[in-house]
Tab-separated table of C-alpha atoms in Angstrom:
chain	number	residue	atom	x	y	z
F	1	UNK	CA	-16.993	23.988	0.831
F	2	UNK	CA	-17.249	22.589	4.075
F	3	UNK	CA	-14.830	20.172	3.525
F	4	UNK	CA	-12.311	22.844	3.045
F	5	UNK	CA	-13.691	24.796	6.169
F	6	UNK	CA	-12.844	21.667	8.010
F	7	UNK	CA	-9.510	20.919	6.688
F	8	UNK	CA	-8.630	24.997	7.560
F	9	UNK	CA	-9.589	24.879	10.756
F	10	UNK	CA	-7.511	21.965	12.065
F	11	UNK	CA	-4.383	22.907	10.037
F	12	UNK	CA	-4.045	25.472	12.955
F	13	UNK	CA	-4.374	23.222	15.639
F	14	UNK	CA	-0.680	21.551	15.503
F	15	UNK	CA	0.739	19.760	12.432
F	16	UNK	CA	-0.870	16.064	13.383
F	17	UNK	CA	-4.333	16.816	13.451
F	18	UNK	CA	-6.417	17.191	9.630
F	19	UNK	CA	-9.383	16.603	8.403
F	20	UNK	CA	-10.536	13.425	6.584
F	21	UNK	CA	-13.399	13.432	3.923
F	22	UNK	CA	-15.362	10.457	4.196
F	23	UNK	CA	-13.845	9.331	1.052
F	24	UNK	CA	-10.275	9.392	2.100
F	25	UNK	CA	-11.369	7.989	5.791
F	26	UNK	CA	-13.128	4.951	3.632
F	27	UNK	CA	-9.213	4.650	1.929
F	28	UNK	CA	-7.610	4.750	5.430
F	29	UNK	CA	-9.368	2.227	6.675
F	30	UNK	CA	-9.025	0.157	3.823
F	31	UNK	CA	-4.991	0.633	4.448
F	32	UNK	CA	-5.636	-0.494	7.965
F	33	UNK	CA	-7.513	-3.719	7.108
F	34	UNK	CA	-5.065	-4.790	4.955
F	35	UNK	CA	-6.948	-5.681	2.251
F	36	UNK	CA	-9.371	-4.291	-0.261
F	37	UNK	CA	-10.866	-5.006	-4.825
F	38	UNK	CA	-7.708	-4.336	-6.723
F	39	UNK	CA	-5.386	-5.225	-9.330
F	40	UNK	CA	-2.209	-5.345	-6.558
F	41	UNK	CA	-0.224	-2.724	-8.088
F	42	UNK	CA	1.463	-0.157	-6.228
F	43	UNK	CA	1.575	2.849	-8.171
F	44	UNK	CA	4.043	5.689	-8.654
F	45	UNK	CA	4.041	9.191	-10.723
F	46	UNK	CA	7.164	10.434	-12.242
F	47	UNK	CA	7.176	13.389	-14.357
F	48	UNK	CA	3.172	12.454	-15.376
F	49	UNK	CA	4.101	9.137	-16.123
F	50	UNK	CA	2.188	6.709	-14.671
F	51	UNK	CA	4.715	3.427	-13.292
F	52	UNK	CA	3.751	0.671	-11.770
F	53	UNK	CA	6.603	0.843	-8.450
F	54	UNK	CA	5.566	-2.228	-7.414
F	55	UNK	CA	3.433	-5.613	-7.819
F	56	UNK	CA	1.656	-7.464	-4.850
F	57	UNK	CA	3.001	-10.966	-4.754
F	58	UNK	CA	0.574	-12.943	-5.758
F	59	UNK	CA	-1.723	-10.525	-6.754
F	60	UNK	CA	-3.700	-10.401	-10.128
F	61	UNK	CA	-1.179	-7.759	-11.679
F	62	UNK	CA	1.254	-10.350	-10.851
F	63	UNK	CA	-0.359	-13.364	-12.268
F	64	UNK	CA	-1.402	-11.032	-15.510
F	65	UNK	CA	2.689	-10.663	-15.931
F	66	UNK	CA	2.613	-7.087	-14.985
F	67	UNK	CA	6.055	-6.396	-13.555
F	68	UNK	CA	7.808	-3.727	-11.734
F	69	UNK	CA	8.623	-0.488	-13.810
F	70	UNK	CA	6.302	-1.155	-16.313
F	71	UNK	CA	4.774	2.046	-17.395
F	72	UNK	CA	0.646	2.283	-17.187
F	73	UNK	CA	-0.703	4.223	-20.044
F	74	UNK	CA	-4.577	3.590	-20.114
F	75	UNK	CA	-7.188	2.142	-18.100
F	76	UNK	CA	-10.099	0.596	-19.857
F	77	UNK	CA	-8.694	2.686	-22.785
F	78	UNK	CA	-8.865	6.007	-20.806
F	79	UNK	CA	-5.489	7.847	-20.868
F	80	UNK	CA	-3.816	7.766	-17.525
F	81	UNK	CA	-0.292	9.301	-18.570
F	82	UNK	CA	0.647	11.991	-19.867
F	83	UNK	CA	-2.642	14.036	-18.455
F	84	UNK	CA	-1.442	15.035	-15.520
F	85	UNK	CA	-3.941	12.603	-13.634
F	86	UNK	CA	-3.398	12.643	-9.758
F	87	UNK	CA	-2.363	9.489	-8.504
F	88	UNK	CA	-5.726	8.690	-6.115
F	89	UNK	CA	-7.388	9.123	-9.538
F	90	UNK	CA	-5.824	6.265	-11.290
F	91	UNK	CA	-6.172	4.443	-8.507
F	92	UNK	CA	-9.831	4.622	-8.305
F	93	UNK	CA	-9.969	3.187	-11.981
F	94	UNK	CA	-7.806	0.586	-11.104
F	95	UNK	CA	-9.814	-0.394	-7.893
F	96	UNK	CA	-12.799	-1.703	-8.461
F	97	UNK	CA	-15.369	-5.068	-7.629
F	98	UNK	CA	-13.521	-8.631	-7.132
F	99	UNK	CA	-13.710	-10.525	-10.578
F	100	UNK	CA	-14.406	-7.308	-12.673
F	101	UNK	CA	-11.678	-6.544	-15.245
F	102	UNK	CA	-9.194	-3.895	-15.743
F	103	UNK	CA	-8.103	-3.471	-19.206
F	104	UNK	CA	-4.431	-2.000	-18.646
F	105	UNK	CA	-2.677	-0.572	-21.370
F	106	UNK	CA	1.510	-1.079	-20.602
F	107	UNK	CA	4.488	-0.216	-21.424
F	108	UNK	CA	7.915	-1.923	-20.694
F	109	UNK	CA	10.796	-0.392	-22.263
F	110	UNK	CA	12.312	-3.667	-23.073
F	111	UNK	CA	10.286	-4.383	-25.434
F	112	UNK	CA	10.066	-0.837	-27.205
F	113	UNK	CA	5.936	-1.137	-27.915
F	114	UNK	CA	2.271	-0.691	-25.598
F	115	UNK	CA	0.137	-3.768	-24.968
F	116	UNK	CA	-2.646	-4.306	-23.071
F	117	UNK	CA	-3.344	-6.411	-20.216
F	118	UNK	CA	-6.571	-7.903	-19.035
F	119	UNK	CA	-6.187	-8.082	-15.247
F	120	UNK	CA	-9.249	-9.670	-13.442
F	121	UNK	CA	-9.556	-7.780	-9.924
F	122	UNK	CA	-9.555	-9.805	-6.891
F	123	UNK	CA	-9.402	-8.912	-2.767
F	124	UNK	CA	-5.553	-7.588	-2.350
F	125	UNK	CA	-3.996	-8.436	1.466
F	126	UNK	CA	-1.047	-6.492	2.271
F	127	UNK	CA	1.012	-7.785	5.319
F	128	UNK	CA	2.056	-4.636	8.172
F	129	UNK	CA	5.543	-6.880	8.403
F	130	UNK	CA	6.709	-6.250	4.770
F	131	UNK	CA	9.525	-8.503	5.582
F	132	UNK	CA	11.448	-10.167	9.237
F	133	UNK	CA	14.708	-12.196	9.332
F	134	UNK	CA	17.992	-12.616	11.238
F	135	UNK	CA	20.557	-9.936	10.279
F	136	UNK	CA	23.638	-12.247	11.960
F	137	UNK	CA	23.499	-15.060	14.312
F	138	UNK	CA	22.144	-12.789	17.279
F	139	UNK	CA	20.215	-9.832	15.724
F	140	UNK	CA	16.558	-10.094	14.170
F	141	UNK	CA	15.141	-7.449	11.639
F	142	UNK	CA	11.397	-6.608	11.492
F	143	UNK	CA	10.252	-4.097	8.872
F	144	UNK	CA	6.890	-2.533	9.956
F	145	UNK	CA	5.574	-0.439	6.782
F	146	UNK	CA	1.921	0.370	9.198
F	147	UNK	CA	0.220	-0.164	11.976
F	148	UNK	CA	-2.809	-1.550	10.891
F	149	UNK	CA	-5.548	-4.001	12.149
F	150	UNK	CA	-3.618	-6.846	11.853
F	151	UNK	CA	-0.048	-5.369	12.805
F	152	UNK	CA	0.348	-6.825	16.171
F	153	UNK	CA	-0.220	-10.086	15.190
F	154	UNK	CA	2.219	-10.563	12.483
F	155	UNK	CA	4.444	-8.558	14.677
F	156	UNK	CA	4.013	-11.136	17.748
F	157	UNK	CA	4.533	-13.940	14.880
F	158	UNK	CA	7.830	-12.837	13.138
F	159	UNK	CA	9.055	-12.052	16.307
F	160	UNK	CA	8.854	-15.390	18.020
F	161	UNK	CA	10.142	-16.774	14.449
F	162	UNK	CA	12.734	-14.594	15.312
F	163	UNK	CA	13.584	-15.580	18.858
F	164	UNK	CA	13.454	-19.572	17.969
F	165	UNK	CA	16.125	-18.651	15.348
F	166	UNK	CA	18.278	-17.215	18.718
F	167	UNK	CA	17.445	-13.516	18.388
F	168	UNK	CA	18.973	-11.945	21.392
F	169	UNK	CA	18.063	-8.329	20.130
F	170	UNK	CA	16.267	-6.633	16.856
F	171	UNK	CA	16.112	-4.245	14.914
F	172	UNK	CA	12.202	-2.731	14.229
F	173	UNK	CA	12.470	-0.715	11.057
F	174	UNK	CA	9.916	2.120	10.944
F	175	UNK	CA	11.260	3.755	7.799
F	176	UNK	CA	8.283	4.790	5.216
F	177	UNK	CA	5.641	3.501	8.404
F	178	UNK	CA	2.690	5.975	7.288
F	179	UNK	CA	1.090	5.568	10.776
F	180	UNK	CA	-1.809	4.138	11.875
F	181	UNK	CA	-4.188	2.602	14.303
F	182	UNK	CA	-2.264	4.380	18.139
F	183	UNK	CA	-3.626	1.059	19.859
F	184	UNK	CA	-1.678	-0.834	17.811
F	185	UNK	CA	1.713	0.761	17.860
F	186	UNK	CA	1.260	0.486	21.851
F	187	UNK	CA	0.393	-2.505	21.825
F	188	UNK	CA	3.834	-3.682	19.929
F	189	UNK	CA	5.676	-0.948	22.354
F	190	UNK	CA	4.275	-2.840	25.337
F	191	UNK	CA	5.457	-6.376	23.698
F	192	UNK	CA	9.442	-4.462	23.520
């Protein structure tokens, strides 16, 4: 209840300011770290199917041979699909302690039938620079999806890469960026 007293009282402050439980604070912050116990799969609910929008490289979804657009059915033989399961729900069962396994039910439609997939959980790092390169012989790209612990840093990185390569100017894509850590984004604003 208070929770929801909370969360009502700073929806009427002005439309940046709401209220965190400490469970989603504890996910937050593991967004900001960059890392946290998971299978590396980057979920997405269509129509209460459960699809797997994308694998971390290198993850252990990845090295289990779970690809992109497979559909998730079960977890450790609970029904995720189909149930109208919110998202943050299926996530929690995926989550879970390094070297603990996932049994993961899958579908991919190119092969017509379910099977499941033992997926042994490990510590997932997701990069803030999704991806940086040179866009022609003068212009460097720089794809920020957060601005997280370790943003300014691989910022700093890919954009010396960048300027070695001859990058006279860039272009800092922000598209998707959820947000973050305010120090951070400065920080890379003071480094333009």
């Amino acid at each position: 209840i208070m929770d929801r007293l909370y969360a009502s009282m700073l929806n009427t402050l002005d439309p940046h300011s709401i209220y965190l439980s400490r469970k989603d604070l504890e996910r937050d912050n593991e967004m900001l770290r960059g890392n946290f116990e998971g299978v590396g799969i980057v979920l997405q609910v269509r129509n209460d199917t459960v699809c797997a929008s994308r694998i971390i490289e290198g993850g252990p979804a990845e090295n289990a041979g779970v690809m992109a657009g497979d559909r998730i059915l079960k977890v450790n033989g609970e029904l995720v699909s189909g149930v109208k399961m919110p998202s943050d729900s299926v996530v929690a069962r995926l989550r879970g302690r390094r070297k603990s396994v996932a049994e993961v039910e899958i579908l991919r439609l190119s092969e017509g039938k379910p099977r499941k997939v033992k997926i042994v959980r490990n510590v997932i790092t997701t990069p803030s620079v999704s991806y940086s390169g040179m866009i022609d012989e003068k212009t460097g790209y720089i794809r920020l999806d957060r601005f997280g612990e370790s943003t300014y840093e691989e910022f700093y990185h890919a954009a010396a890469k960048l300027k070695n390569e001859g990058m006279q100017s860039m272009v800092l894509d922000l598209r998707g960026n959820g947000g973050g850590t305010l120090s951070t984004a400065i920080d890379i604003c003071d480094e333009l």
